[in-house]
Coordinates of C-alpha atoms in Angstrom, one line a residue:
M264 CA 0.1 0.1 0.1
W265 CA 2.8 2.5 1.0
R266 CA 5.0 1.3 -2.2
Q267 CA 1.9 2.7 -4.5
R268 CA 0.4 5.5 -2.7
L269 CA 3.7 7.4 -1.3
P270 CA 6.6 5.9 -3.3
G271 CA 9.0 8.7 -2.9
V272 CA 9.0 8.1 0.7
F273 CA 8.8 4.3 0.8
R274 CA 11.6 3.8 -0.9
P275 CA 14.0 5.7 1.2
I276 CA 12.6 4.2 4.3
L277 CA 12.8 0.9 3.3
N278 CA 16.5 1.5 2.1
H279 CA 17.8 2.7 5.6
S280 CA 15.8 0.0 7.3
L281 CA 17.2 -2.8 5.3
E282 CA 20.6 -1.3 4.6
D283 CA 22.4 -3.1 7.6
A284 CA 20.5 -6.5 7.3
D285 CA 22.4 -9.5 7.5
A286 CA 19.5 -11.5 5.4
V287 CA 15.8 -10.6 4.3
W288 CA 13.5 -13.3 4.0
C289 CA 10.5 -12.9 1.5
V290 CA 7.1 -15.2 1.7
D291 CA 6.4 -14.1 -1.8
P292 CA 8.9 -15.9 -4.1
R293 CA 9.0 -13.0 -6.4
S294 CA 9.8 -10.6 -4.1
T295 CA 13.1 -11.8 -3.7
A296 CA 14.5 -10.9 -7.4
S297 CA 12.5 -7.1 -7.0
L298 CA 13.8 -6.5 -4.2
E299 CA 17.5 -7.0 -5.0
R300 CA 16.6 -5.0 -8.2
E301 CA 15.4 -2.0 -6.2
L302 CA 18.3 -2.8 -3.6
P303 CA 21.5 -4.0 -5.3
A304 CA 23.5 -3.7 -2.2
L305 CA 21.5 -6.7 -1.0
A306 CA 22.2 -9.0 -3.3
G307 CA 23.1 -12.8 -1.7
R308 CA 21.1 -11.2 1.2
V309 CA 17.6 -12.2 0.1
H310 CA 16.3 -15.7 0.5
W311 CA 12.5 -17.0 0.2
F312 CA 10.8 -19.7 2.3
S313 CA 7.3 -21.2 2.0
V314 CA 4.4 -21.2 3.9
W315 CA 3.0 -24.4 5.0
A316 CA 0.1 -26.4 6.3
D317 CA 0.6 -27.5 9.7
P318 CA -0.1 -31.4 9.5
R319 CA -1.5 -31.2 13.4
D320 CA -4.2 -29.6 12.3
F321 CA -4.6 -30.0 8.4
D322 CA -5.0 -33.5 7.2
P323 CA -7.2 -35.3 4.9
G324 CA -8.7 -37.5 7.7
T325 CA -10.6 -40.9 6.8
E326 CA -13.3 -41.8 4.3
R327 CA -15.5 -42.4 7.1
Q328 CA -14.5 -39.0 9.3
R329 CA -15.1 -36.9 5.7
R330 CA -18.6 -38.4 5.2
G331 CA -19.4 -37.7 8.8
E332 CA -18.3 -33.8 8.9
R333 CA -19.8 -33.4 5.6
D334 CA -23.4 -34.7 7.0
S335 CA -22.7 -32.5 9.7
L336 CA -22.0 -29.0 7.7
M337 CA -25.1 -30.1 5.6
K338 CA -27.3 -30.0 8.4
R339 CA -25.7 -26.7 9.9
L340 CA -26.3 -25.1 6.4
H341 CA -29.9 -27.0 6.1
L342 CA -28.7 -28.4 2.5
G343 CA -29.7 -31.4 0.5
G344 CA -27.4 -34.0 0.1
D345 CA -26.9 -33.2 -3.5
A346 CA -25.7 -29.6 -2.8
R347 CA -21.9 -28.5 -3.9
I348 CA -20.0 -26.6 -1.8
V349 CA -17.5 -24.2 -2.6
I350 CA -15.9 -22.7 0.7
F351 CA -13.7 -19.4 1.0
A352 CA -11.9 -19.0 4.1
G353 CA -10.0 -15.7 5.3
R354 CA -11.0 -12.1 6.0
L355 CA -13.8 -10.6 4.4
E356 CA -11.6 -7.4 3.1
S357 CA -11.1 -6.2 -0.2
Q358 CA -7.6 -7.8 -0.6
K359 CA -9.2 -10.9 -0.2
D360 CA -11.9 -9.8 -3.1
P361 CA -15.0 -12.0 -2.0
L362 CA -17.2 -9.8 -4.0
L363 CA -15.8 -11.2 -7.5
L364 CA -16.3 -14.8 -5.7
V365 CA -19.9 -14.2 -5.5
D366 CA -20.0 -13.0 -9.4
A367 CA -18.5 -16.1 -10.3
I368 CA -21.0 -18.3 -8.2
A369 CA -23.8 -15.8 -10.0
M370 CA -22.1 -16.8 -13.1
L371 CA -22.0 -20.4 -12.2
R372 CA -25.5 -21.4 -11.2
E373 CA -27.5 -21.9 -14.3
R374 CA -24.9 -24.7 -15.2
R375 CA -24.2 -25.9 -11.5
P376 CA -27.6 -25.4 -10.0
D377 CA -26.3 -27.2 -7.3
V378 CA -23.5 -24.9 -6.2
Q379 CA -23.0 -23.4 -2.8
L380 CA -21.0 -20.6 -1.5
L381 CA -19.6 -20.6 2.3
F382 CA -17.6 -17.8 3.3
V383 CA -15.9 -18.6 6.8
G384 CA -14.9 -15.3 8.4
Q385 CA -15.7 -11.6 9.1
G386 CA -14.7 -8.1 7.8
R387 CA -15.9 -4.9 6.6
L388 CA -17.5 -6.4 3.5
E389 CA -20.1 -8.7 5.0
Q390 CA -22.9 -6.8 4.5
A391 CA -21.6 -5.7 0.8
I392 CA -21.4 -9.7 0.1
R393 CA -24.7 -10.1 1.1
R394 CA -26.1 -7.5 -1.1
R395 CA -24.3 -8.6 -3.9
A396 CA -25.5 -12.0 -3.4
S397 CA -29.2 -10.8 -3.0
D398 CA -28.6 -8.6 -6.0
H399 CA -28.0 -11.6 -8.1
G400 CA -30.7 -13.6 -6.8
I401 CA -28.6 -16.2 -4.8
G402 CA -28.9 -15.0 -1.7
E403 CA -30.1 -18.3 -0.8
R404 CA -26.8 -20.1 -1.7
V405 CA -24.4 -17.9 0.0
H406 CA -23.4 -18.6 3.4
I407 CA -21.4 -16.7 6.1
H408 CA -20.0 -18.4 8.8
A409 CA -18.1 -16.5 11.8
P410 CA -14.5 -17.6 12.2
V411 CA -13.6 -20.9 13.7
T412 CA -10.5 -22.7 15.1
R413 CA -7.5 -24.2 13.1
Q414 CA -9.4 -27.3 14.1
Q415 CA -12.7 -26.6 12.7
L416 CA -11.5 -25.1 9.7
A417 CA -9.9 -28.4 8.3
S418 CA -13.1 -30.1 9.3
F419 CA -14.7 -27.7 7.0
Y420 CA -12.4 -28.2 4.3
R421 CA -12.9 -31.8 4.4
A422 CA -16.5 -31.4 4.6
C423 CA -16.3 -29.2 0.7
D424 CA -16.2 -29.7 -2.4
V425 CA -13.7 -27.0 -3.7
A426 CA -11.7 -24.0 -1.9
A427 CA -11.8 -20.7 -3.5
C428 CA -9.1 -17.8 -3.3
S429 CA -10.0 -15.2 -5.0
S430 CA -7.8 -12.3 -3.6
A431 CA -6.1 -9.5 -5.5
F432 CA -2.7 -10.2 -3.9
E433 CA -1.4 -12.8 -1.4
S434 CA 2.2 -13.7 0.2
G435 CA 0.6 -17.2 0.9
A436 CA -2.1 -17.7 0.6
R437 CA -2.3 -20.3 3.5
H438 CA -6.0 -21.4 3.1
V439 CA -4.4 -22.6 -0.2
F440 CA -2.0 -24.6 1.0
E441 CA -4.3 -25.6 4.1
S442 CA -7.4 -27.0 1.9
L443 CA -4.7 -29.0 -0.1
A444 CA -3.4 -30.5 2.8
C445 CA -7.2 -31.7 3.9
G446 CA -7.8 -33.2 0.3
T447 CA -9.9 -30.5 -0.9
P448 CA -9.1 -29.0 -4.3
V449 CA -8.4 -25.5 -4.5
V450 CA -9.3 -22.7 -7.6
S451 CA -7.0 -19.9 -7.1
F452 CA -5.8 -16.9 -9.2
D453 CA -1.9 -16.6 -9.8
V454 CA -1.1 -15.0 -6.3
G455 CA 1.3 -15.2 -3.9
Q456 CA 2.9 -18.8 -3.6
A457 CA -0.4 -20.8 -5.4
K458 CA 1.2 -21.5 -8.2
S459 CA 4.0 -23.7 -6.8
V460 CA 1.1 -26.2 -5.7
L461 CA -1.8 -25.8 -8.3
A462 CA 0.7 -25.8 -11.1
P463 CA 1.5 -29.5 -10.6
L464 CA -1.8 -30.2 -10.6
G465 CA -2.6 -28.3 -13.9
D466 CA -4.9 -30.8 -15.7
M467 CA -7.7 -30.1 -13.3
G468 CA -7.6 -26.7 -14.3
L469 CA -7.2 -25.1 -10.8
L470 CA -4.9 -21.9 -11.7
V471 CA -6.6 -19.2 -13.2
M472 CA -4.5 -17.1 -15.1
Q473 CA -6.8 -14.4 -16.2
R474 CA -8.4 -12.5 -13.4
D475 CA -12.4 -12.0 -13.7
A476 CA -15.5 -13.6 -12.8
R477 CA -16.1 -15.3 -16.0
S478 CA -12.4 -17.4 -15.6
L479 CA -13.3 -17.8 -11.6
A480 CA -16.5 -19.3 -12.5
A481 CA -14.9 -21.8 -15.2
G482 CA -11.8 -22.9 -12.6
L483 CA -15.0 -23.9 -10.2
E484 CA -16.9 -25.3 -12.8
G485 CA -13.7 -28.0 -13.4
A486 CA -13.3 -28.5 -9.9
L487 CA -16.8 -29.3 -9.1
A488 CA -16.9 -31.6 -12.0
R489 CA -14.5 -34.2 -10.3
N490 CA -16.4 -36.5 -8.1
G491 CA -14.0 -36.2 -4.5
S492 CA -12.4 -39.9 -4.9
P493 CA -10.1 -41.1 -2.8
E494 CA -7.6 -40.5 -5.8
L495 CA -8.6 -36.9 -6.0
V496 CA -7.6 -36.4 -2.2
A497 CA -4.5 -38.0 -2.4
R498 CA -3.4 -35.9 -5.0
C499 CA -4.1 -32.8 -3.5
V500 CA -2.3 -33.9 -0.3
A501 CA 0.7 -34.7 -2.2
A502 CA 0.5 -31.5 -3.4
V503 CA 1.6 -30.0 -0.6
E504 CA 3.9 -33.1 1.1
W505 CA 6.6 -30.9 1.0
A506 CA 5.1 -27.7 2.7
K507 CA 5.8 -28.6 6.1
P508 CA 6.9 -26.2 8.8
Q509 CA 10.5 -28.0 9.4
R510 CA 11.3 -27.7 6.1
A511 CA 9.8 -24.2 5.6
L512 CA 12.0 -22.9 8.0
S513 CA 15.0 -25.1 7.9
G514 CA 16.6 -22.1 5.9
V515 CA 16.2 -19.6 8.7
F516 CA 17.2 -21.8 11.3
G517 CA 20.2 -22.5 9.9
E518 CA 20.7 -18.9 9.3
Y519 CA 20.3 -18.2 12.9
S520 CA 22.7 -21.1 13.6
N521 CA 25.2 -19.5 11.6
W522 CA 25.1 -15.9 13.5
L523 CA 25.3 -18.0 16.9
E524 CA 28.3 -19.5 15.8
A525 CA 30.0 -16.6 14.5

């Protein structure tokens, strides 16, 4: 935000803050090259580490567990057994662009009359989401649930058919990794680190390269056409198998070890 609104102020402050840094760690892999271009003195000291899904909370569970969690969510939302649920987990703020997701669901409803949208989170756009859904005539298809614990969120992921990331920008996004770790496909724009885990699943059409509601709707339609088979669950889990806290943070811990030994 500061870079966009006050670039003349942002860069001198950034230069001063980082010029004596021993190392700079970035979450977005695209930030490393851009930061070294802006601050050549940092060359060789800018590193990247991935986000992760904590395996203590996010896992695919058993088939029986997934069925039970799905039945429970259906009852909670008062839905019939044939409903297909798209889940959005995160802040209901402009960065996450939940209104674009509502637009995509509105476009999708004629081809997928069984589709439902579940928001899990809170934020300033909650009422705008309700109004947009009502304007599209899909108010009964859009559900907003208050934030939940990590364990409850994992249960929601396992109960849903696909997760959606409609964000305008991200460093992670962590919920992309967490949903996949629960065995649930994700449809996302090319933000943050989403490409690193979704590109290998390219034949599933989960990475949306053009940022508009129609493209997002097409990606969701493709994901919903799959039947949630054990094979699909296994592929999603395998896509983030490498994204564990120990591996993601090993470089950071290594740097600290070097400094302590110096």
